[in-house]
mmCIF file of N, CA and C in Angstrom:
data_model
loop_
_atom_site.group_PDB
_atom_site.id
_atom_site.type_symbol
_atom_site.label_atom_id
_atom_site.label_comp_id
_atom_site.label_asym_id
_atom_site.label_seq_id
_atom_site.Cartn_x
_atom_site.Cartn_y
_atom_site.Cartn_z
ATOM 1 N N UNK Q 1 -4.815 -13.691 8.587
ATOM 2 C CA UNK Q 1 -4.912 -14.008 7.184
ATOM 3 C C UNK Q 1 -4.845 -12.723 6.362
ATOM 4 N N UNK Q 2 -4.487 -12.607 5.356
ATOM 5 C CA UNK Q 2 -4.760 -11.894 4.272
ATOM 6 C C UNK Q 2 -5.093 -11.840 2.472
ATOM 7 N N UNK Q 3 -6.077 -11.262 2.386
ATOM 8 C CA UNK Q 3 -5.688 -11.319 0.932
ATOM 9 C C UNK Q 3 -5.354 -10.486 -0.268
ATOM 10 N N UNK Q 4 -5.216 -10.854 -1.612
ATOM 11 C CA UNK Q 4 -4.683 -10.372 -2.378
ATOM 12 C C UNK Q 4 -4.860 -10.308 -3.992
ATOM 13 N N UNK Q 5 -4.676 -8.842 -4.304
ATOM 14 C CA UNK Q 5 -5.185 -8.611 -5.451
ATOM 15 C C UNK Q 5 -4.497 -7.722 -6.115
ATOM 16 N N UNK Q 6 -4.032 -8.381 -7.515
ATOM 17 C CA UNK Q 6 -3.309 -7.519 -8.155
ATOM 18 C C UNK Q 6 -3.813 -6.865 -9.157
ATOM 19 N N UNK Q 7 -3.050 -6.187 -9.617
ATOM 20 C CA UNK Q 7 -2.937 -5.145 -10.836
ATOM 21 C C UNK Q 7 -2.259 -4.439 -11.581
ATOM 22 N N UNK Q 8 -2.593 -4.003 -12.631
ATOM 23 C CA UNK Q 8 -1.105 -3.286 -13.636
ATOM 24 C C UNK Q 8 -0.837 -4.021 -14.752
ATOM 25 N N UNK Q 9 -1.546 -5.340 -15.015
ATOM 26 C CA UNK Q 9 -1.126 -5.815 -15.951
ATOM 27 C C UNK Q 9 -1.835 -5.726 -17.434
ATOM 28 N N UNK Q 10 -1.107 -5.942 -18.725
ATOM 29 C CA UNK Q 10 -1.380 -5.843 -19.953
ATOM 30 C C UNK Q 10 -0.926 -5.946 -20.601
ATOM 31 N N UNK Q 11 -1.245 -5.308 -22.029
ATOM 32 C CA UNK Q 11 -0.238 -5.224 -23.584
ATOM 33 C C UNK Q 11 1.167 -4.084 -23.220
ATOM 34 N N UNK Q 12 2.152 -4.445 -23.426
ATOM 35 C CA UNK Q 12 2.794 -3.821 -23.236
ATOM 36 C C UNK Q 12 4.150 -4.266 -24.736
ATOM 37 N N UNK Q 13 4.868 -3.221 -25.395
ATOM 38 C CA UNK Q 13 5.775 -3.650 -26.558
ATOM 39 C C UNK Q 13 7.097 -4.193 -25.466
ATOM 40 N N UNK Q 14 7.905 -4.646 -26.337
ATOM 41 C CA UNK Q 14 9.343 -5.100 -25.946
ATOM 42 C C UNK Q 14 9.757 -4.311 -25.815
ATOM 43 N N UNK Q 15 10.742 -4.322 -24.515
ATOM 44 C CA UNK Q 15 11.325 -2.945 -24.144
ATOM 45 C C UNK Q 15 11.321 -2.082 -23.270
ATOM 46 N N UNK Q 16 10.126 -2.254 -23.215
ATOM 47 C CA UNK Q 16 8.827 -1.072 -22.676
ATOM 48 C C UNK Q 16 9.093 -1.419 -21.000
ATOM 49 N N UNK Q 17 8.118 -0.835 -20.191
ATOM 50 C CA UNK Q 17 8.601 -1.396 -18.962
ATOM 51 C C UNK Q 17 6.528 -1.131 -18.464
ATOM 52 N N UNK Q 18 6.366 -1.978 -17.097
ATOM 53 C CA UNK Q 18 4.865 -2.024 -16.631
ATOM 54 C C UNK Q 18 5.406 -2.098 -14.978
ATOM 55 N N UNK Q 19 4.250 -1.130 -14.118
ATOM 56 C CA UNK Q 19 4.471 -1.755 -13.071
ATOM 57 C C UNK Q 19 2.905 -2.433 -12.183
ATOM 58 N N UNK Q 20 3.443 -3.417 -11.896
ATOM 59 C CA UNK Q 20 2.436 -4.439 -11.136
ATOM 60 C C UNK Q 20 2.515 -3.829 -9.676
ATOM 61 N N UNK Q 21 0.869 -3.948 -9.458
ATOM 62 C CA UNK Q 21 0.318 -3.341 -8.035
ATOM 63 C C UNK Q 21 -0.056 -4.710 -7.491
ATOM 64 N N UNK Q 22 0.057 -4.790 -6.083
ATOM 65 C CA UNK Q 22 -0.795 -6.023 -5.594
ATOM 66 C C UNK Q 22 -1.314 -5.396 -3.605
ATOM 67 N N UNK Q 23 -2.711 -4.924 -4.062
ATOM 68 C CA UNK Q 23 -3.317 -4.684 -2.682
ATOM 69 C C UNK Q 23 -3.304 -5.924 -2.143
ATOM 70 N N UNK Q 24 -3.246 -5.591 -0.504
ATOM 71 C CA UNK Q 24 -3.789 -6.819 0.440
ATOM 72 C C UNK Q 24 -4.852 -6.019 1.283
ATOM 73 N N UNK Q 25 -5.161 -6.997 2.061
ATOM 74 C CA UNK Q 25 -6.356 -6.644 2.871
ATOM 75 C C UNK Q 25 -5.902 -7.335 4.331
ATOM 76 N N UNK Q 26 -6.181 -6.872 5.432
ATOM 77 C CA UNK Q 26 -6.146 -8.108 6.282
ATOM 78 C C UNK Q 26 -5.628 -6.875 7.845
ATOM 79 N N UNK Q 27 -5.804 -7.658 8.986
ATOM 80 C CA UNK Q 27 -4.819 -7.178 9.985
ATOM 81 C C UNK Q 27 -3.357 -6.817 10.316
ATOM 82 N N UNK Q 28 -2.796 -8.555 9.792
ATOM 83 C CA UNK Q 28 -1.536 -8.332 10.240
ATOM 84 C C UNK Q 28 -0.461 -8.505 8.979
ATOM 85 N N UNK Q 29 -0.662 -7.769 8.267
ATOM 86 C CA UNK Q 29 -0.013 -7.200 6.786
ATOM 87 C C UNK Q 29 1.265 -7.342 6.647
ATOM 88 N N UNK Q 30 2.020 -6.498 7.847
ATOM 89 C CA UNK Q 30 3.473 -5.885 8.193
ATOM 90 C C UNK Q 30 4.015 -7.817 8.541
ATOM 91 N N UNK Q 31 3.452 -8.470 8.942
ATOM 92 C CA UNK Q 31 3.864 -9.611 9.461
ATOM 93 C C UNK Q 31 4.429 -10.600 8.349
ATOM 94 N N UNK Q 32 3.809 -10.092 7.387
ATOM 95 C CA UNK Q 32 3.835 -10.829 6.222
ATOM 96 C C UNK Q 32 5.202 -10.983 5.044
ATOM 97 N N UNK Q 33 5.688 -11.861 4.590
ATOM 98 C CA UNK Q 33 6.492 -12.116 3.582
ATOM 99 C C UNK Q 33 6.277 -12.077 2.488
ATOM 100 N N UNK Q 34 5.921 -11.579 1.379
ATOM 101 C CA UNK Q 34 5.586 -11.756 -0.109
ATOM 102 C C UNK Q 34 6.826 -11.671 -1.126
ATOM 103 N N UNK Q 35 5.736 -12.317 -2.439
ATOM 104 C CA UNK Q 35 6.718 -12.467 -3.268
ATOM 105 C C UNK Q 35 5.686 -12.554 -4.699
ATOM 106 N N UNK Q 36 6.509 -12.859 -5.811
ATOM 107 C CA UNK Q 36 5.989 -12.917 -6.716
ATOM 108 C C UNK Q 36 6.194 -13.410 -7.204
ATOM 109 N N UNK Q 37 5.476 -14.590 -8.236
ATOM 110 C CA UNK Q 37 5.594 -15.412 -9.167
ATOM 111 C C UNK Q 37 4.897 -15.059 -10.731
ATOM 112 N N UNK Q 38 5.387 -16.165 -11.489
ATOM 113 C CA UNK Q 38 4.558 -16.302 -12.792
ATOM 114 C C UNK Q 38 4.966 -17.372 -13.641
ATOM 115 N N UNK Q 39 3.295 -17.331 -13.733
ATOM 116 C CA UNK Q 39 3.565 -18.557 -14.783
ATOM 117 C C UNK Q 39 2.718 -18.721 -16.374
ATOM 118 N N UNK Q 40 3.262 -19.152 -17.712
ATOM 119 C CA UNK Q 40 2.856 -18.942 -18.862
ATOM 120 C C UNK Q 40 2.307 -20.147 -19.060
ATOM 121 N N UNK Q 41 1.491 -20.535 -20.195
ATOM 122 C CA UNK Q 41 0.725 -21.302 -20.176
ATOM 123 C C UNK Q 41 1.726 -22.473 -20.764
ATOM 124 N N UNK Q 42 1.597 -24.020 -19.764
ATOM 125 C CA UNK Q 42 1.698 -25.282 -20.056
ATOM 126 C C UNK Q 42 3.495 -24.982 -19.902
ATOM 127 N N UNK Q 43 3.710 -24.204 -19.160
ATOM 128 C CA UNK Q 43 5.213 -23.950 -17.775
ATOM 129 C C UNK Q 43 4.396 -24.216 -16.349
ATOM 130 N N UNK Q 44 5.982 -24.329 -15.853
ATOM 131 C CA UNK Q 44 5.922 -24.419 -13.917
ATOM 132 C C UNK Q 44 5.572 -23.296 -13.527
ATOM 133 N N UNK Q 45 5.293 -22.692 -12.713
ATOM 134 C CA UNK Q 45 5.362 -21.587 -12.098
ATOM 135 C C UNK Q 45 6.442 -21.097 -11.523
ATOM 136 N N UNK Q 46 7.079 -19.485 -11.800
ATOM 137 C CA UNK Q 46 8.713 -19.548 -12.019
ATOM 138 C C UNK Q 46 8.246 -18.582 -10.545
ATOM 139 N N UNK Q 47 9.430 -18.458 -10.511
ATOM 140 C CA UNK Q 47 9.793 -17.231 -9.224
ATOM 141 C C UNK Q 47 10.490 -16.223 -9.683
ATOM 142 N N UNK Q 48 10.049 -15.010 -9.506
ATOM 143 C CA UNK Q 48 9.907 -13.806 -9.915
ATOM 144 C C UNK Q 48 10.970 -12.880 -8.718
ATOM 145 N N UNK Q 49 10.255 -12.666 -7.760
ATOM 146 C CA UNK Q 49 11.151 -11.687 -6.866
ATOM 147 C C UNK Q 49 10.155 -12.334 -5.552
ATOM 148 N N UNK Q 50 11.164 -11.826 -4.904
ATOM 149 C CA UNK Q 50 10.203 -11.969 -3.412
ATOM 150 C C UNK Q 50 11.246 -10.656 -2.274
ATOM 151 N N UNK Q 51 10.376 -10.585 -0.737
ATOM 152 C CA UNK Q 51 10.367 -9.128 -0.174
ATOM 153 C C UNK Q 51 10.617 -9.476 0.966
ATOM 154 N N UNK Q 52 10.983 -9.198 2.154
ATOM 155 C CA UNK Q 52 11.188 -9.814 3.563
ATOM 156 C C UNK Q 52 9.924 -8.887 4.235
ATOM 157 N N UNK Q 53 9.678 -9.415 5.590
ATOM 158 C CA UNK Q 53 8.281 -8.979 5.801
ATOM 159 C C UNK Q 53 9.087 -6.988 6.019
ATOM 160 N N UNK Q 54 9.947 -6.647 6.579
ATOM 161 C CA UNK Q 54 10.031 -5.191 7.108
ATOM 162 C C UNK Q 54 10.687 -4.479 5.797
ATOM 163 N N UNK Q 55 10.755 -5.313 4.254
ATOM 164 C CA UNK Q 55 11.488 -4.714 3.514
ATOM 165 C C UNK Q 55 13.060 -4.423 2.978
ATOM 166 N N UNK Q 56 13.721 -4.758 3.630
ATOM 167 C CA UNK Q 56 15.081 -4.593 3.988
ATOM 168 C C UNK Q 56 15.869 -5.648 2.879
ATOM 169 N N UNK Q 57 15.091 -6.910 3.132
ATOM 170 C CA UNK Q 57 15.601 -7.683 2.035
ATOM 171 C C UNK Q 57 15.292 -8.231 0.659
ATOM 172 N N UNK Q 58 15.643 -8.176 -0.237
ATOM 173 C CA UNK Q 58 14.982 -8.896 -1.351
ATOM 174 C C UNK Q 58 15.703 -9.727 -2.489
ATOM 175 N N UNK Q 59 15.183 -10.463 -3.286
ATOM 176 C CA UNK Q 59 15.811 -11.822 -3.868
ATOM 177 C C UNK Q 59 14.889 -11.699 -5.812
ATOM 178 N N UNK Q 60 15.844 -11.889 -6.251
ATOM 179 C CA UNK Q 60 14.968 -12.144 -7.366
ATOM 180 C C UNK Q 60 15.130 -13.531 -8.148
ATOM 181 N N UNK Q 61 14.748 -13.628 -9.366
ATOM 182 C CA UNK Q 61 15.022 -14.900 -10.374
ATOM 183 C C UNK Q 61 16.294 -14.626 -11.227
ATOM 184 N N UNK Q 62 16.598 -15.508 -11.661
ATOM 185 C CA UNK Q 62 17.785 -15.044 -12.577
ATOM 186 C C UNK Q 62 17.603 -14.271 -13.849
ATOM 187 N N UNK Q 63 16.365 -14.327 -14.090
ATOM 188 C CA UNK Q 63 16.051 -14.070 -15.742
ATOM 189 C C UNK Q 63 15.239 -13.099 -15.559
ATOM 190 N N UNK Q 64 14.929 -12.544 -14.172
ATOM 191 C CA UNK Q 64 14.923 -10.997 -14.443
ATOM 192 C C UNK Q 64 15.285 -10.115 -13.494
ATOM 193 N N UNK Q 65 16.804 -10.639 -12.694
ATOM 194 C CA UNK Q 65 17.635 -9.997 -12.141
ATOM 195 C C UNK Q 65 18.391 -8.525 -12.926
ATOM 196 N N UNK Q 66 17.966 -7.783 -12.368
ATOM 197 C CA UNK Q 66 18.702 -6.613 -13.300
ATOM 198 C C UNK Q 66 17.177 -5.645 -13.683
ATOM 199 N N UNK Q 67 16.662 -6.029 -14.273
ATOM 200 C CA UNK Q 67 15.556 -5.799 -14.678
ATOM 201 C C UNK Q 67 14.554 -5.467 -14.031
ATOM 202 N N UNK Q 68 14.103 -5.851 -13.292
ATOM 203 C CA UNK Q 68 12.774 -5.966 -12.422
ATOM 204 C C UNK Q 68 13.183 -5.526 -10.649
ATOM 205 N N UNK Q 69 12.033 -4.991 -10.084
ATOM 206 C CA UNK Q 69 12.395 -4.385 -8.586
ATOM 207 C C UNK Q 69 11.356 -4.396 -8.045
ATOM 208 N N UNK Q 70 11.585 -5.335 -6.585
ATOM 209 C CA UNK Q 70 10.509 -5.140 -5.533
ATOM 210 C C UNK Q 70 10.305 -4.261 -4.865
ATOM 211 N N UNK Q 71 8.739 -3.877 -4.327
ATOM 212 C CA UNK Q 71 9.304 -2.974 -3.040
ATOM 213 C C UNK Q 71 7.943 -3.088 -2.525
ATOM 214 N N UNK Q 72 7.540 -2.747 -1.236
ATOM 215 C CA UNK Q 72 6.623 -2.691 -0.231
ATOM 216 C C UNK Q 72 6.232 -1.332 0.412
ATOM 217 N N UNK Q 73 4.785 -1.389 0.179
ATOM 218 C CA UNK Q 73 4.705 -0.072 1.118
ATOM 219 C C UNK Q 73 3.940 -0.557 2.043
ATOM 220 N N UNK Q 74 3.944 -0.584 3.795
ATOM 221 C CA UNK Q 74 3.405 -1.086 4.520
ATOM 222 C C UNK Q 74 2.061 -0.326 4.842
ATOM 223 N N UNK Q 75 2.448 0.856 4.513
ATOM 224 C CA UNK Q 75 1.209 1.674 5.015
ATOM 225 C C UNK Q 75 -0.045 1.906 4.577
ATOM 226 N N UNK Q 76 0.482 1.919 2.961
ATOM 227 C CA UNK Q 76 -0.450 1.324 1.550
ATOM 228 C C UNK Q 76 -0.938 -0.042 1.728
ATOM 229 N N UNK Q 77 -0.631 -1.079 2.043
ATOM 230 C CA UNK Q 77 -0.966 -2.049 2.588
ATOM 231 C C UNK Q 77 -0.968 -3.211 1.005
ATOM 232 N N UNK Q 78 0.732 -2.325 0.309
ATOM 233 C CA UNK Q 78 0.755 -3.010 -1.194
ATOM 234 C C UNK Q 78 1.798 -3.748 -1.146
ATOM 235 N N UNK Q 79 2.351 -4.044 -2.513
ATOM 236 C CA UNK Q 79 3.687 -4.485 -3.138
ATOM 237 C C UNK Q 79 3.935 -4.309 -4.535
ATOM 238 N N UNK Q 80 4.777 -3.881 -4.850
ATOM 239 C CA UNK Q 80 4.905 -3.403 -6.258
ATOM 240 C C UNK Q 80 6.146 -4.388 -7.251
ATOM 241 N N UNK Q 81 5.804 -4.364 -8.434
ATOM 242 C CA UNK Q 81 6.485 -5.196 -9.162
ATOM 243 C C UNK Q 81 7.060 -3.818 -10.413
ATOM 244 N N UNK Q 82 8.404 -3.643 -10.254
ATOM 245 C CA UNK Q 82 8.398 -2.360 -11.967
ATOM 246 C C UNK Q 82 9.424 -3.402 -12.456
ATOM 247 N N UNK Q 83 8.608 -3.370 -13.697
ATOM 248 C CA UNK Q 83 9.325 -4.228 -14.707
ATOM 249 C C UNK Q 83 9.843 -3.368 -16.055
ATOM 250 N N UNK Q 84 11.107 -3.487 -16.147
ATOM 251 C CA UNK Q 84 11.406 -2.828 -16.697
ATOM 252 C C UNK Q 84 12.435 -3.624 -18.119
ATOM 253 N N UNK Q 85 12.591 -3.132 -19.218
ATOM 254 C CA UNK Q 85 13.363 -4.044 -20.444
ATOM 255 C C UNK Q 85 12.596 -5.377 -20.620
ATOM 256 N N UNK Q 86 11.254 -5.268 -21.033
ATOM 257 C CA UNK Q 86 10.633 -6.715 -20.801
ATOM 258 C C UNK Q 86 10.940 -7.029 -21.984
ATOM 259 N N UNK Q 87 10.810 -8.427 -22.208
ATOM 260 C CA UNK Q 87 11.140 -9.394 -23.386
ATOM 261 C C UNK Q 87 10.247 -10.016 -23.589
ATOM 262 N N UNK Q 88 9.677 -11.048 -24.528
ATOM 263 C CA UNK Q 88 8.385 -11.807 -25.079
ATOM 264 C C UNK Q 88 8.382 -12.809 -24.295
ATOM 265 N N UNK Q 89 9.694 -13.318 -23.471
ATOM 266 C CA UNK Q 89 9.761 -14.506 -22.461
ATOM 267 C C UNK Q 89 9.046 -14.006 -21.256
ATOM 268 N N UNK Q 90 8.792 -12.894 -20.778
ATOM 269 C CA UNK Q 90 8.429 -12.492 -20.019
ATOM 270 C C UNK Q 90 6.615 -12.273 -19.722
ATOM 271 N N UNK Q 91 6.212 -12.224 -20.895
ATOM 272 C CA UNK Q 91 4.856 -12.724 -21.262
ATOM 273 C C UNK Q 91 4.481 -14.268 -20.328
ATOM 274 N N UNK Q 92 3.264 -13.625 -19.527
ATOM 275 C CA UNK Q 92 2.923 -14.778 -18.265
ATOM 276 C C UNK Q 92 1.912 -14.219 -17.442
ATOM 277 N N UNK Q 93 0.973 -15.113 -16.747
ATOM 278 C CA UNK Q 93 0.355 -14.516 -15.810
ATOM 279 C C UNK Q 93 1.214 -14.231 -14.674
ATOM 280 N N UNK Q 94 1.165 -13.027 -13.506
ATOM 281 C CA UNK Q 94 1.839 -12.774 -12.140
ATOM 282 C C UNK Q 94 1.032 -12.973 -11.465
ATOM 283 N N UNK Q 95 1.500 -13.504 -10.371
ATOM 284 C CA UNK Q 95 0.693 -13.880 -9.066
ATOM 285 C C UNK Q 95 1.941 -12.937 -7.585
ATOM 286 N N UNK Q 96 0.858 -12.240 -7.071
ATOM 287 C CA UNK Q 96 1.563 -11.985 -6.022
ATOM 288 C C UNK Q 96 1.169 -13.048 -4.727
ATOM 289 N N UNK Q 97 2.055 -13.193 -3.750
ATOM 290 C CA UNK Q 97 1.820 -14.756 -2.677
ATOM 291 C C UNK Q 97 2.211 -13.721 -1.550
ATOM 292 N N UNK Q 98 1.902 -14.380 -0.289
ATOM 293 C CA UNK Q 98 2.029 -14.280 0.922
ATOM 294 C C UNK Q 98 2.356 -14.896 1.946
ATOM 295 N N UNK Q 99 3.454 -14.943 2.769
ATOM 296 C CA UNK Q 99 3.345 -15.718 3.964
ATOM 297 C C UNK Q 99 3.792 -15.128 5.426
ATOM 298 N N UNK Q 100 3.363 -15.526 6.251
ATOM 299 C CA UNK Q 100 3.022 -14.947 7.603
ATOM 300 C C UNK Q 100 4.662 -15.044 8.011
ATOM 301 N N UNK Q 101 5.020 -14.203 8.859
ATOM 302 C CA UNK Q 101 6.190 -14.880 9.669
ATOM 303 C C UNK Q 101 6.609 -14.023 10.719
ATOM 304 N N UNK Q 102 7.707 -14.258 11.711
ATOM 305 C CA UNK Q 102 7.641 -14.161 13.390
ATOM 306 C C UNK Q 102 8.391 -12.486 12.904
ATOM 307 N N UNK Q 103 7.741 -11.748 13.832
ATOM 308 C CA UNK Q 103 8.550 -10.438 13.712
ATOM 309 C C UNK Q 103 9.731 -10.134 13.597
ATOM 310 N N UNK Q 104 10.775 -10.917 13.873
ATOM 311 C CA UNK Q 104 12.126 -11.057 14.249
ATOM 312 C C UNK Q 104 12.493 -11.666 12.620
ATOM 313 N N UNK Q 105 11.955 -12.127 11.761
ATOM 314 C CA UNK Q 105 12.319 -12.886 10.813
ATOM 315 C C UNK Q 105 12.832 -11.646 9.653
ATOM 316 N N UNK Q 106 13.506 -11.531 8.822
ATOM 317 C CA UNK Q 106 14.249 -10.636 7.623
ATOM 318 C C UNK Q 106 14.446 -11.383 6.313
ATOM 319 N N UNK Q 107 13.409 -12.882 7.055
ATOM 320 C CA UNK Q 107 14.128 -13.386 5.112
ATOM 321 C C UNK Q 107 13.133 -13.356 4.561
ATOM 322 N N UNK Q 108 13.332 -14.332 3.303
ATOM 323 C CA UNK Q 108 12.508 -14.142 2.088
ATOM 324 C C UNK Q 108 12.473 -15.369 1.400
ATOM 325 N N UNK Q 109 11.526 -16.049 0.723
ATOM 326 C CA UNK Q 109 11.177 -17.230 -0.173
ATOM 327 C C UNK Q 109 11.122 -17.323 -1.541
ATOM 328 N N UNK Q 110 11.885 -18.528 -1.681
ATOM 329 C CA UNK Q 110 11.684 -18.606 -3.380
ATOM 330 C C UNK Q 110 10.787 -19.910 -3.832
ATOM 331 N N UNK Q 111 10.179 -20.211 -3.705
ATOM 332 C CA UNK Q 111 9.588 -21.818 -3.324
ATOM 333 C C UNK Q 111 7.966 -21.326 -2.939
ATOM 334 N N UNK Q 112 7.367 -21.859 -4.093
ATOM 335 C CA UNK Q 112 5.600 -21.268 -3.924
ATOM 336 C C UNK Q 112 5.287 -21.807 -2.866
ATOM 337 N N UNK Q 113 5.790 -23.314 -2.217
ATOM 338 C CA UNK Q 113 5.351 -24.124 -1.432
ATOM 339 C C UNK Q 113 5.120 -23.295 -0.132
ATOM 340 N N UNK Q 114 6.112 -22.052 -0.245
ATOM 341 C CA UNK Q 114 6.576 -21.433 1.362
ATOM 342 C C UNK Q 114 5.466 -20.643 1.236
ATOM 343 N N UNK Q 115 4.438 -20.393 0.113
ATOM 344 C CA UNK Q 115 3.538 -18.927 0.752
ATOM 345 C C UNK Q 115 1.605 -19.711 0.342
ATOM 346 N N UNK Q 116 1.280 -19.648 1.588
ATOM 347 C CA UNK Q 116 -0.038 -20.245 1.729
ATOM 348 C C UNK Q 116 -1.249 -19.369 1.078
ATOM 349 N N UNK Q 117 -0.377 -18.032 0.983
ATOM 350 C CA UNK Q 117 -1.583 -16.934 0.235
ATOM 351 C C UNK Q 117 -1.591 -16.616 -1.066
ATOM 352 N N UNK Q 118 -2.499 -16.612 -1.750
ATOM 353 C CA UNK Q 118 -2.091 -16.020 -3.177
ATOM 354 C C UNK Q 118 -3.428 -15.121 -3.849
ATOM 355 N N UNK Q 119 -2.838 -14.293 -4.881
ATOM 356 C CA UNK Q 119 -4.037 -13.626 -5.424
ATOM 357 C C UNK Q 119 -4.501 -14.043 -6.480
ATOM 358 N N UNK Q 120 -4.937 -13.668 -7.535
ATOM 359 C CA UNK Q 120 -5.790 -14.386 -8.068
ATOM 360 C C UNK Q 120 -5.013 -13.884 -9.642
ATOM 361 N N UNK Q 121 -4.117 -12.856 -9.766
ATOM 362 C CA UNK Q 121 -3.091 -12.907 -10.749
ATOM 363 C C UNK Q 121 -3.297 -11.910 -11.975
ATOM 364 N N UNK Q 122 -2.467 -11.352 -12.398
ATOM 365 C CA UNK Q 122 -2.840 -10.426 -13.497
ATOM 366 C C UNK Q 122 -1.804 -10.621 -14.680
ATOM 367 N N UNK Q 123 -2.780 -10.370 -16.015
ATOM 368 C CA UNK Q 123 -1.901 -10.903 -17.116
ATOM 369 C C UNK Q 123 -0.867 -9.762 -17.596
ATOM 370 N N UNK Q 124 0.288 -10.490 -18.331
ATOM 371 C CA UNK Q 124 1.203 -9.258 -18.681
ATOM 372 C C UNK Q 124 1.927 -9.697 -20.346
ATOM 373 N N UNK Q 125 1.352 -9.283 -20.859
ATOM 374 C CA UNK Q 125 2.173 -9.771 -22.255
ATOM 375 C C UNK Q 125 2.352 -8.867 -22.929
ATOM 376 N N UNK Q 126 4.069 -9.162 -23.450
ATOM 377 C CA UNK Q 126 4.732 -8.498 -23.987
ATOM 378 C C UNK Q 126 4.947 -8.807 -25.657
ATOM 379 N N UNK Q 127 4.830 -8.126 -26.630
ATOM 380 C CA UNK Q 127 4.413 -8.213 -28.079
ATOM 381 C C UNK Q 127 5.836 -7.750 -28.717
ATOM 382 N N UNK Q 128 6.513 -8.033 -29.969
ATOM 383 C CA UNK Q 128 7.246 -7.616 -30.662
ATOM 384 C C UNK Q 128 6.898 -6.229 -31.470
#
């Protein structure tokens, strides 16, 4: 199991760029798949980016493809979100998620359903 806790988030202007931290805790860390979501109040919960467990691969959303970049440090035992050219749409809580998978595996999830872990989320709003 692991868990998870993020950080980095706040007031930030349009434009501007923030980057989101998300510690885990746990044994088998490296095993793990994450990703990131968010969601604004009285929306779905969108999909953000997500990471393959060794790093190698990654996937984002459409609406902040270009913009935004995952990355993993295994040793840190993190995941990082840099957001960069944010817009007022972008204003939302982030949740970083987790899911376990076989060593041999390189992919990655877009579908909250796929990650059984989650943290507890940090706010990020962006102001004119």
């Amino acid at each position: 199991q692991v868990q998870l806790v993020e950080s980095g988030g706040g007031l930030v202007q349009a434009g501007g760029s923030l980057r989101l931290s998300c510690a885990a805790s746990g044994r088998a860390f490296v095993n793990y798949a994450l990703g990131w979501f968010r969601q604004a109040p009285g929306k779905d919960r969108e999909f953000v980016a997500a990471i393959s467990r060794g790093g190698d691969s990654t996937h984002y959303g459409d609406s902040v493809k270009g913009r935004f970049t995952v990355s993993r440090d295994n040793a840190k035992l993190s995941i990082y979100l840099q957001m960069n050219s944010l817009k007022l749409e972008d204003t939302a809580r982030y949740y970083c998620a987790g899911r376990m998978v076989d060593p041999f595996s390189d992919g990655y999830y877009e579908s909250d359903r796929d990650y059984p872990y989650w943290g507890q989320g940090t706010q990020v709003t962006v102001s004119s």
